[in-house]
XYZ file of C-alpha atoms in Angstrom:
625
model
C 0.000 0.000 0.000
C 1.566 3.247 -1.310
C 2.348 6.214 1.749
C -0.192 8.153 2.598
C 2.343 10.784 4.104
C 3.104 13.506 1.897
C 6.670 14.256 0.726
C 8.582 16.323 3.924
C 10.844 18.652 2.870
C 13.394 19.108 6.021
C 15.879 20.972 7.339
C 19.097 20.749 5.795
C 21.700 20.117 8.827
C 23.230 23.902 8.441
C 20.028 26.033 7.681
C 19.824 29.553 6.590
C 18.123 30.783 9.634
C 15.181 32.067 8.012
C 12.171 30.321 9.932
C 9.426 31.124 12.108
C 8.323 28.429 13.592
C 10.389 25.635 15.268
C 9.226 21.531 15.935
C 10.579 20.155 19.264
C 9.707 16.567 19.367
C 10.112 12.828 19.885
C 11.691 11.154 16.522
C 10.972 7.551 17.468
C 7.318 8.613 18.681
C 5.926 10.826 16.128
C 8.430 12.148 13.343
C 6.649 9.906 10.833
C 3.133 10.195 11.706
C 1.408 13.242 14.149
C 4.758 15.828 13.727
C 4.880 14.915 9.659
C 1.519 15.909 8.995
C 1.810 19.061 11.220
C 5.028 20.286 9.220
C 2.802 19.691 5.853
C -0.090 21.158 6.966
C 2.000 24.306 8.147
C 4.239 24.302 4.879
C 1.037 24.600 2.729
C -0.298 27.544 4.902
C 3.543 29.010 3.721
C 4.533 29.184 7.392
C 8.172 28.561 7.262
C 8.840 25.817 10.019
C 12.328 24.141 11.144
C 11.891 20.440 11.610
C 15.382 18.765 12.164
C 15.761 15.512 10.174
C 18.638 14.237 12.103
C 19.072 11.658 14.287
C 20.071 11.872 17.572
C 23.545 11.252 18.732
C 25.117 11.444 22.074
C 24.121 13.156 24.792
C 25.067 16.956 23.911
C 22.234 18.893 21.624
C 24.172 20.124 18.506
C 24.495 24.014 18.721
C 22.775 24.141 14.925
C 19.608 23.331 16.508
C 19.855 25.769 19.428
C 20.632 28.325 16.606
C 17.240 27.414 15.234
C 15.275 27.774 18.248
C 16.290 31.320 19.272
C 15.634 32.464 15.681
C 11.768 30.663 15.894
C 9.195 33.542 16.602
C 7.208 30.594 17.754
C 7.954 26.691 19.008
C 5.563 23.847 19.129
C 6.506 21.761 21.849
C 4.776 17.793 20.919
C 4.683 15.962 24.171
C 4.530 12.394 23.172
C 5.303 9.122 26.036
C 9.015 8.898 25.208
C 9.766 12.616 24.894
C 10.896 12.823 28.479
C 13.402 9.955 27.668
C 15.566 12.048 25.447
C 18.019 14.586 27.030
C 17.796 16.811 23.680
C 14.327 17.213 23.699
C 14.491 18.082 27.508
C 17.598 20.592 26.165
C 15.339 21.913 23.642
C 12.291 22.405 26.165
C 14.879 24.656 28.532
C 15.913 26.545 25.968
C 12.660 27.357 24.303
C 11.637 28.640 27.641
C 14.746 30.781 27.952
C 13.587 32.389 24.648
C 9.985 32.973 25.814
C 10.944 34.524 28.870
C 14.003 36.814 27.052
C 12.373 37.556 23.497
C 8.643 36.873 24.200
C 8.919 33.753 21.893
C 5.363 32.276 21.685
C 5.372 28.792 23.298
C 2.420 26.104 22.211
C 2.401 22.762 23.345
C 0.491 20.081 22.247
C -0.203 16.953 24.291
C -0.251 13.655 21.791
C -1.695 10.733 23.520
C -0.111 12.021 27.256
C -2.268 12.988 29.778
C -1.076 16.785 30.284
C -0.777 16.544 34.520
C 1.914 13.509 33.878
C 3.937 16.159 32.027
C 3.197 19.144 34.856
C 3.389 16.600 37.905
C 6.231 14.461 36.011
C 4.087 11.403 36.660
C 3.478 8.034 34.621
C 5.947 8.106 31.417
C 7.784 10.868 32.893
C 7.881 10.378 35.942
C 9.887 7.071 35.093
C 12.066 9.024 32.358
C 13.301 11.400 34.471
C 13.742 8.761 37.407
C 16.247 7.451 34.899
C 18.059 10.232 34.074
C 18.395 10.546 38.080
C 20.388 6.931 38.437
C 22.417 8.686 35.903
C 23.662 11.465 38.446
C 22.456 14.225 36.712
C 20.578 15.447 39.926
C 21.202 19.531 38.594
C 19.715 19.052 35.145
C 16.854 16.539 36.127
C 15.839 19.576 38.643
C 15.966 21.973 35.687
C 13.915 19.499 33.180
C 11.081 19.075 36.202
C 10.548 22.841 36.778
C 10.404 23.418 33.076
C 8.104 20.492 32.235
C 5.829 22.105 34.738
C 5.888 25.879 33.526
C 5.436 24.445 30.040
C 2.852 22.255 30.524
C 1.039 25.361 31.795
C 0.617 27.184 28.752
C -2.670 26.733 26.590
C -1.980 24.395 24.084
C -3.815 21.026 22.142
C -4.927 17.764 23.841
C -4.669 14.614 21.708
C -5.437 12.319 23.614
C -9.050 12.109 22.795
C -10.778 10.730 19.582
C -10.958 13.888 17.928
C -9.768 13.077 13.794
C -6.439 13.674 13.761
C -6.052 15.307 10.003
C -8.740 18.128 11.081
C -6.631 18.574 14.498
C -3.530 19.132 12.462
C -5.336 21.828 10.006
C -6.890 23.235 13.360
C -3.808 23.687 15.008
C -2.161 24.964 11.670
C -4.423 27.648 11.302
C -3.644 28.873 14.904
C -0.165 29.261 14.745
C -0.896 31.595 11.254
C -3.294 33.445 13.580
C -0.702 33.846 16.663
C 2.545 34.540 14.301
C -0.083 37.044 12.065
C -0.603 39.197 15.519
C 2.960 39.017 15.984
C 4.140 39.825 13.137
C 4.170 42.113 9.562
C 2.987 38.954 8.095
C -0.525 39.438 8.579
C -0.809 42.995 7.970
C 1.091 41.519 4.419
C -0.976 38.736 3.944
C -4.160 40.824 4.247
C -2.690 43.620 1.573
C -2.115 41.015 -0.687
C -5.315 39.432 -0.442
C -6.944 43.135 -1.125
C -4.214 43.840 -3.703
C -6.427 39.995 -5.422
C -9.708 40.965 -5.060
C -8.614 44.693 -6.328
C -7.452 43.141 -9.780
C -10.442 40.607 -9.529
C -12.816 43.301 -9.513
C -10.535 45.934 -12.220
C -11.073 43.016 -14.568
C -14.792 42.754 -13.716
C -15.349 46.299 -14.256
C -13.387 46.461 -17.631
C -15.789 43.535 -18.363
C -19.227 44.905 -17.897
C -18.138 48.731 -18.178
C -20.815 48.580 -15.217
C -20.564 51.375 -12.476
C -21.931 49.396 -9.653
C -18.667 47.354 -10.569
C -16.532 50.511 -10.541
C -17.678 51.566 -7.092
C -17.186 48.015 -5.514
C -14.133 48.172 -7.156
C -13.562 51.951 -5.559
C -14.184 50.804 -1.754
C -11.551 47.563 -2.124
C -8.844 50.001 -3.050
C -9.901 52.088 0.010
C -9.504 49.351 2.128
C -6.019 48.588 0.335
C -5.111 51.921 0.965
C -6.031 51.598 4.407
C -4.256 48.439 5.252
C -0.795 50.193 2.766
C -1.140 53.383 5.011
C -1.077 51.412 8.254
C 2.114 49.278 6.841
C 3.767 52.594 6.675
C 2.527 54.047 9.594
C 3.523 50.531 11.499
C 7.054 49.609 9.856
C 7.989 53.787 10.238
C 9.112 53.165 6.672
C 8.795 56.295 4.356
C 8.895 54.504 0.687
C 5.769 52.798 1.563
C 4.333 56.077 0.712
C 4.369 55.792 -2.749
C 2.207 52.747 -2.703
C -0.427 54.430 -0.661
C 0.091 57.558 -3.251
C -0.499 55.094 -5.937
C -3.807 53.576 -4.865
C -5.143 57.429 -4.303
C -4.417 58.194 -7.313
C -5.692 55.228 -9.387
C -9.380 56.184 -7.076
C -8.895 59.751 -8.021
C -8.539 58.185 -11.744
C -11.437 55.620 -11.576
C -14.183 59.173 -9.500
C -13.172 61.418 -12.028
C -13.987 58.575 -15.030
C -17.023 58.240 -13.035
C -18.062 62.075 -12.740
C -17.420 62.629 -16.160
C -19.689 59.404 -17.368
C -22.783 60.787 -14.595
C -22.038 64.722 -13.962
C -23.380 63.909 -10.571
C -22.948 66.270 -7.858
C -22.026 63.119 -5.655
C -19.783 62.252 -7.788
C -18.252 65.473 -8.421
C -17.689 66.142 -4.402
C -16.446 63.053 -3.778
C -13.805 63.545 -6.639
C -12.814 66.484 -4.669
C -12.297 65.047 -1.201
C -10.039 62.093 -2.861
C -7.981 65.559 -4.478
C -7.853 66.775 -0.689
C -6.591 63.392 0.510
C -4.225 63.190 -2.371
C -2.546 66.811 -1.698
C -2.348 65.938 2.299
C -0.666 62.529 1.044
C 1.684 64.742 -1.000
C 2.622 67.570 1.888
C 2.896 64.262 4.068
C 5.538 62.874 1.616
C 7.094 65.939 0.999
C 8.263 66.255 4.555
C 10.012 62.960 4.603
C 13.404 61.928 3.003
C 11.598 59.791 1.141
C 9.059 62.683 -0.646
C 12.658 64.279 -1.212
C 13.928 62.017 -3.205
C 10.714 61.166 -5.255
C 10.541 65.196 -6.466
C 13.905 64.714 -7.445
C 13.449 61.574 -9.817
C 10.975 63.334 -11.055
C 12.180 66.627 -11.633
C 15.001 64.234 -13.256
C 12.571 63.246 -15.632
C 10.956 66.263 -16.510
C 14.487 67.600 -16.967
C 15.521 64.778 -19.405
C 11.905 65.431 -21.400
C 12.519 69.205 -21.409
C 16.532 68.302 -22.743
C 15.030 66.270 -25.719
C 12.505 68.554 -26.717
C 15.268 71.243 -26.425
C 17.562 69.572 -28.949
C 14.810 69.519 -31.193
C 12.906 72.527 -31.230
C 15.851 74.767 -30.083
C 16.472 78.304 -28.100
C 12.562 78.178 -27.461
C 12.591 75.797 -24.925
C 16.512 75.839 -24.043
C 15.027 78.418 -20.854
C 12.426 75.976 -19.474
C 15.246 73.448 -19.618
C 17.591 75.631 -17.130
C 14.702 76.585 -14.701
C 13.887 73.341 -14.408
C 17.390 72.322 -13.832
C 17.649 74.914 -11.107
C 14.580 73.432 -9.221
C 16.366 70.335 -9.962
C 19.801 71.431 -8.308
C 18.008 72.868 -5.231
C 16.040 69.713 -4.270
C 19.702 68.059 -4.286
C 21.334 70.666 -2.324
C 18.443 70.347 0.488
C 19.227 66.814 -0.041
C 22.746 67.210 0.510
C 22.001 69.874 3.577
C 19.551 67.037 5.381
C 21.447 64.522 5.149
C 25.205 66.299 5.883
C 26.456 64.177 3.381
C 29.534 65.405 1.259
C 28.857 62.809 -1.297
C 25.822 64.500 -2.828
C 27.307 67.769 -3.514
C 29.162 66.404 -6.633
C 25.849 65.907 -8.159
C 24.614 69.422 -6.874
C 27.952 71.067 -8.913
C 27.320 68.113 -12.184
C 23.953 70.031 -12.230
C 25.491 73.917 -11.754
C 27.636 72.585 -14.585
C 25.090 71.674 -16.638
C 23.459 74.722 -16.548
C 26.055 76.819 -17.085
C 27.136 74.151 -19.815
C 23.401 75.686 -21.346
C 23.522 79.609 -20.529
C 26.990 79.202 -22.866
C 25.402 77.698 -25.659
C 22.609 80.219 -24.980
C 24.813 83.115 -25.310
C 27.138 82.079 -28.154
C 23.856 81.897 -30.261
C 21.965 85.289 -28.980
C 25.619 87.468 -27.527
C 22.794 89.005 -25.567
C 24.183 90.805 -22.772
C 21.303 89.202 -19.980
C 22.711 86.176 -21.025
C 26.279 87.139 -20.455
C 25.770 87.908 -17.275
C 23.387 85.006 -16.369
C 26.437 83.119 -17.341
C 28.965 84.676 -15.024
C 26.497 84.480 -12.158
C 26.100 80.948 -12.693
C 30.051 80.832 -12.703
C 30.103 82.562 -9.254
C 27.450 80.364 -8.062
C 30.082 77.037 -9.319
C 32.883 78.982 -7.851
C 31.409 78.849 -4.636
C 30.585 75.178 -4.519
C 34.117 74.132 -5.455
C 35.178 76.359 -2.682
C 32.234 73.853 -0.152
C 33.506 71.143 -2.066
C 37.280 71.953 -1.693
C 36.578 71.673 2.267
C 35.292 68.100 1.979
C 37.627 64.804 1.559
C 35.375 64.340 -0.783
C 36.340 67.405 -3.086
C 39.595 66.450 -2.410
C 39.144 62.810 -3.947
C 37.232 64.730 -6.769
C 40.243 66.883 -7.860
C 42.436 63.994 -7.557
C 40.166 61.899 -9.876
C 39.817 64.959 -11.995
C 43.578 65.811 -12.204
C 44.128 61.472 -12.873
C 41.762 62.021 -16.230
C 43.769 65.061 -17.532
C 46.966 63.240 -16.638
C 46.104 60.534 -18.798
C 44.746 63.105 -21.857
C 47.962 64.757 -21.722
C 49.829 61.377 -21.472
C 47.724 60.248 -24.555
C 48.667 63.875 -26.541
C 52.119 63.143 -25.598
C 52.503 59.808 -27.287
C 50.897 61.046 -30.387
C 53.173 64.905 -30.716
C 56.404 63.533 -28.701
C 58.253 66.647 -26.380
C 56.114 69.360 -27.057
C 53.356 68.193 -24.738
C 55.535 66.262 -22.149
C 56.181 69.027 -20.403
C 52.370 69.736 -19.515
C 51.820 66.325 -18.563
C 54.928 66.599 -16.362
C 53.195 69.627 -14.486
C 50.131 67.859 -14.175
C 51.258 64.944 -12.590
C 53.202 67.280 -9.987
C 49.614 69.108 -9.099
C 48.376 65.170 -9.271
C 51.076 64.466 -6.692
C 50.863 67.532 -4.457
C 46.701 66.755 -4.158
C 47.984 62.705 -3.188
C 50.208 64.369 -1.058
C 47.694 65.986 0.813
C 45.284 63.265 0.992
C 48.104 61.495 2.382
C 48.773 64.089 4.975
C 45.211 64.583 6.005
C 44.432 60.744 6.108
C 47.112 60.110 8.404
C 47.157 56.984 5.849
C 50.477 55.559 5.343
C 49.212 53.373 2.316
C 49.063 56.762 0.303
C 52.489 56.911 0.510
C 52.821 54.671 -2.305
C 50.728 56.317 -4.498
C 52.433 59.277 -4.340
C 55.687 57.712 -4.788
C 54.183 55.855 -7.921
C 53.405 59.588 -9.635
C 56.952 60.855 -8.429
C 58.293 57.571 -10.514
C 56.324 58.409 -12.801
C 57.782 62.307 -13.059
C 61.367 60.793 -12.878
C 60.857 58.737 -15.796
C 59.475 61.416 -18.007
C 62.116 63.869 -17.012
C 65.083 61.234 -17.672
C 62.997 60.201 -21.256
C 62.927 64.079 -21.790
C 67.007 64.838 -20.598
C 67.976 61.166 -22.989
C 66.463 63.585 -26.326
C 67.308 66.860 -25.668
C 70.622 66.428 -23.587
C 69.629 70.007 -21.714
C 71.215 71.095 -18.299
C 68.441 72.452 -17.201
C 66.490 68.935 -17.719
C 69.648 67.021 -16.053
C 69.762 69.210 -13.311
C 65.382 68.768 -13.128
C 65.894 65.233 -13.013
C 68.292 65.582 -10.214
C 66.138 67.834 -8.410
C 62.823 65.003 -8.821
C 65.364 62.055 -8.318
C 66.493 63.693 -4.525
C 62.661 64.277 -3.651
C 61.927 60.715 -4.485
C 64.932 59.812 -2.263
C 63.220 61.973 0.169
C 59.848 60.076 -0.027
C 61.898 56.825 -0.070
C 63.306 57.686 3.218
C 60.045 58.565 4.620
C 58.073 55.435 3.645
C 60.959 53.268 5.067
C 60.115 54.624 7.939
C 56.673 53.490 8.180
C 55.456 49.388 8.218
C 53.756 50.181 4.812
C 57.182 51.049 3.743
C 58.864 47.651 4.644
C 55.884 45.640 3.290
C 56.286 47.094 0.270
C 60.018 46.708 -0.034
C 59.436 43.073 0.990
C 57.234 42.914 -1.663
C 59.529 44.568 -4.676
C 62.350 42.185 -3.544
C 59.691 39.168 -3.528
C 59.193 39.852 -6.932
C 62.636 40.672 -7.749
C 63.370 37.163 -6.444
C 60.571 35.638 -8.429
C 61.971 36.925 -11.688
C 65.583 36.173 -10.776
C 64.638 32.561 -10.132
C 62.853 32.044 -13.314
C 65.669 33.501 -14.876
C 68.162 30.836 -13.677
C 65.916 27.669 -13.957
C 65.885 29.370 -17.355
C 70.008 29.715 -18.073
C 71.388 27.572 -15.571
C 73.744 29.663 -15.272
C 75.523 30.082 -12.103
C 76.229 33.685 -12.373
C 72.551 33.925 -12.365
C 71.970 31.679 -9.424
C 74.725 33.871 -7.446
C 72.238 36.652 -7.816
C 69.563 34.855 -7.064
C 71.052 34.018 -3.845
C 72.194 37.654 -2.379
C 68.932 39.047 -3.772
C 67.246 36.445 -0.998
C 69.525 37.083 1.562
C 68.275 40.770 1.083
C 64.740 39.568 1.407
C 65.647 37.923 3.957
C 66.907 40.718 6.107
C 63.808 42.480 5.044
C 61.350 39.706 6.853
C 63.587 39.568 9.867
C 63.171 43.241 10.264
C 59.470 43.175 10.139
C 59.917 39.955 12.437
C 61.903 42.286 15.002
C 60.030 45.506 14.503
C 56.054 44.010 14.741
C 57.746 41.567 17.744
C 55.255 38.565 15.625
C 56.886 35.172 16.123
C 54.637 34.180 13.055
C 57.086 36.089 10.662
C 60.254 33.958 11.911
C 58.546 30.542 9.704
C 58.784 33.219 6.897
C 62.473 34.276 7.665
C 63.389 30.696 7.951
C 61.728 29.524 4.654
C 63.337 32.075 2.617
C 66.845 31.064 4.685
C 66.320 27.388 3.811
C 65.763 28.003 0.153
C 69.124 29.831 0.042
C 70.741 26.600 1.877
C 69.423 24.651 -0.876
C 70.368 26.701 -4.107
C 73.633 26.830 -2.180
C 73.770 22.895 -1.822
C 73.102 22.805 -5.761
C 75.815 25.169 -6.504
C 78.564 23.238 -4.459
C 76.941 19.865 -6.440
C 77.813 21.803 -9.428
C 81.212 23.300 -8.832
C 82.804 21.561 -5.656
C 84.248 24.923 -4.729
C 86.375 25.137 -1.574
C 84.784 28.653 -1.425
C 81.219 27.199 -2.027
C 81.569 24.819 0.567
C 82.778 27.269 2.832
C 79.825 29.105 1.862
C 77.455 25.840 2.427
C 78.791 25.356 6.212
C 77.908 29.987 6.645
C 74.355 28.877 5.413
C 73.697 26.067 7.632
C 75.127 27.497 10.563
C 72.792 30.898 9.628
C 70.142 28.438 9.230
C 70.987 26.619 12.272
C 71.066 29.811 14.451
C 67.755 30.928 12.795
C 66.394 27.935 14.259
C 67.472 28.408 17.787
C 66.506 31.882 17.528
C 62.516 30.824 17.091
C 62.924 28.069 19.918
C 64.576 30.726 22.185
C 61.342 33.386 21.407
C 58.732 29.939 21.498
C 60.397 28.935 25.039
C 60.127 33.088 26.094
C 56.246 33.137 24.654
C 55.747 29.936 26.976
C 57.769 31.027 29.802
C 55.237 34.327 29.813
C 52.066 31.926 29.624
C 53.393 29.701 32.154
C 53.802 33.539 34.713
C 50.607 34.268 34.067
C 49.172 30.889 34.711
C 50.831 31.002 37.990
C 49.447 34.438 38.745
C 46.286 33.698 38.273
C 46.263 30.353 40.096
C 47.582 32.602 42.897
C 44.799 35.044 42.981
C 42.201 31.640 42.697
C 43.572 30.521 45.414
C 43.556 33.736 47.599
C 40.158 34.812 46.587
């Protein structure tokens, strides 16, 4: 005979913690018959319920599942004979009741086939379960289980131990715990806008139907109600962009009264038109006072903008005007943006705008010469003059000039690849105001990791200037490229000085080594391997500075890798050459290696030495207190 229990679909063993609802029961008592038809009954209601599909092992409850039961807004406890007999179910029971009495989780317990006072006076199955778990000298526990058996056996829940049918118990109790997580939560108040958002676009399609206006005005008072329900989501969640949903469904009823009015000319009609134009306007002054009203006037100011720009570029001066008074209206909602919210960000799009209105009053007055438009334009110039001073004062205008001043850079780098030394010389200036504005993020930051930045444009400067002295041969470009080469000494010094420095040397001669190395697996030449070697030694030093300097005994591993790969090239160059001097140089690399070695166990014995003090200072004050 085929199963008449439907499919489950459980828990995975890690869940995305994205229930409501969590199942604390018996496996071996009802996990294929009362608690399977519960889960389907409350997965077809689209309650989202955690019902853990794994065995149980051991003694300790696995911390996934106590995860899951503080996330629940709501547990079902199923008190079946054997559920006493399990120490995670008992686990589970404790800390469902921690979560009630902390979070105001909703506890409902349902009795299947126990008599509920065996559960709240630990009698009959329970009473023999928990006499067991006392033999097992778990007197502290058992205490904790009996107290919380009690309290939870006290809530209102389901009895099944009658002969009530079982399949309309399940789709009882289903239809409760929608009701109690509903109250609880946005849910309901979701659910219930969603039913009315149905019935609205039942009853739109009925009216398009029969073109009746019975229909329309049935149709009229559901999208009231929506309304209602939208305006109390907003009202309830504090969230401002519900608004324009509750906007939305005004003005589709202001749409549907005035298609009304004009099909009866009733008075009625015509007056109730005018109170859903009141509501409407309140609605708007309502929306306009939030951040949210804000930025809806200026997406659509956007778009009136854009239509007015299009029209512009086809009809011409006529409508250029409209264009850049709507832009204005446009640029102030931003700026009140940017004032409410004291964000710096924003005023980049206030000045994008300035600029595209003075972009306009240009093109205006190169086509009239008219002298109001002259001076419109160099009022709008003092108005962008005074913005890039605001914006100036920001790190954010600072970031803008240094992206700005990066774009010309690369123009004039572009020009001079095409026209050779005649433009060089204006990219070279560029990339010095480029490198004064790093500087100064740099200094402002207090951010070493500008440093290299900074030195990358100073490279940068150096290798133009020596590109420009190797054509011309000029003194006064040698003694330039003298001038750049001791202010990138200057910066060199500086960064060494900082941890970002030495990371990035360590880095450079990382590389250095990488190249070298592929070099001489590529020769095999021995010359080659000889650099190899002193470029690692280099490196070397390098980690066993930072080792020294950040006092991390993680680095030494580092220091002794790179010390041991040196042993080994050397090892391959005495199997090559069987040098007295190579040898020499073997026995210098093992001993190095050798006192690298004792070095780490000296700092390892010193780390443990310092755990062992405090171990013994704190036993000390245990045993005093």
């Amino acid at each position: 005979m085929a199963s008449i229990i439907p499919p489950l679909s459980f828990t995975p063993k890690n869940p995305q913690q994205n229930h409501d609802v969590f199942l604390s029961f018996r496996g071996e008592d009802t996990r294929y018959t009362f608690t399977s038809h519960l889960y389907a009954a409350l997965t077809r209601l689209q309650i989202k319920t955690y019902m853990d599909n794994e065995l149980e092992r051991g003694d300790e409850i696995s911390t996934s599942l106590l995860k899951a039961i503080n996330h629940a807004k709501l547990s079902i406890i199923i008190f079946s004979k054997n559920y006493a007999s399990s120490r995670w179910c008992l686990e589970e029971l404790v800390k469902i009741l921690e979560c009630k009495k902390n979070d105001g989780q909703i506890l409902v317990p349902i009795f299947y086939h126990v008599n509920p006072t065996h559960v709240r006076n630990q009698t009959g199955s329970y009473g023999v379960a928990l006499a067991k778990h006392e033999k097992r000298r778990d007197m502290d526990n058992v205490q904790t289980w009996r107290l919380g058996l009690t309290e939870a056996a006290n809530f209102s829940g389901w009895d099944c131990l009658g002969t009530r049918n079982e399949s309309e118990l399940v789709e009882q109790i289903a239809k409760d715990i929608l009701q109690k997580l509903d109250s609880i939560t946005s849910r309901g108040l979701e659910r219930r806008i969603n039913t009315y958002t149905q019935i609205a676009q039942q009853k739109l399609e009925k009216s398009l139907q029969t073109d009746n206006l019975a229909d329309m005005e049935e149709l009229i008072t559901t999208l009231y109600q929506l309304a209602e329900l939208k305006l109390e989501k907003a009202s309830s969640l504090n969230d401002s962009s519900v608004w324009g949903d509750v906007m939305a469904t005004h003005e589709h009823i202001l749409q549907l009264k005035q298609e009304k009015w004009m099909r009866t000319h009733s008075a009625n009609d015509l007056e109730s038109e005018l109170v859903e134009q009141i509501a409407m306007d309140m609605l708007q002054k309502l929306d306009s006072m939030t951040s949210r009203g804000l930025e809806r006037r200026i997406n659509t100011y956007t778009q009136i903008a854009q239509q007015k720009l299009e029209k512009s570029l086809r009809t011409g001066l006529a409508d250029m005007e409209e264009l850049i008074t709507t832009l204005y209206q446009l640029a102030e909602l931003k700026l009140e943006k940017a004032s409410s919210l004291n964000d710096s960000s924003v005023w980049g799009d206030v000045m994008a705008t300035h600029e595209h209105i003075l972009q306009l009053k240009q093109e205006k007055w190169m086509r009239t010469h008219s002298a109001n438009d002259l001076e419109y334009e160099l009022v709008e110039q003092i108005a962008m003059d005074m913005l890039q001073k605001l914006d100036s004062m920001t790190s954010r205008g600072l970031e803008r000039r240094i992206n700005t001043y990066t774009q010309i850079a690369q123009q004039k780098l572009e020009k001079s690849l095409r026209t050779g030394l005649a433009d060089m010389e204006e990219l070279i200036t560029t990339l010095y105001q480029l490198a004064e504005l790093k500087l100064e993020k740099a200094s402002s930051l207090n951010d070493s990791s500008v440093w290299g930045d900074v030195m990358a444009t100073h490279e940068h400067i150096l290798q133009l200037k020596q590109e420009k002295w190797m054509r011309t041969h000029s003194a006064n470009d040698l003694e330039s490229e003298l001038v750049e080469q001791i202010a990138m000494d200057m910066l060199q010094k500086l960064d060494s000085m900082t941890s970002r420095g030495l990371e990035r040397r360590i880095n450079t001669y990382t590389q250095i080594a990488q190249q070298k190395l592929e070099k001489s697996l590529r020769t095999g030449n021995l010359a080659d391997m000889e650099e190899l070697i002193t470029t690692l030694y280099q490196l070397a030093e390098l980690k066993l500075e930072k080792a020294s300097s950040l006092n991390d005994s993680s680095v030494w591993g580092d220091v002794m890798a790179t010390h041991e790969h040196i042993l080994q090239l050397k090892q391959d160059k005495w199997m090559r050459t069987h040098s007295a001097n190579d040898l020499e140089d073997l026995k210098d690399a093992r001993n190095h290696v050798l006192h690298i070695q004792r070095e780490q166990f000296n700092r390892k014995m010193q780390f443990r030495l310092i755990l062992l003090e405090i171990h013994q200072i704190s036993m000390m004050n245990f045993y005093q207190s």
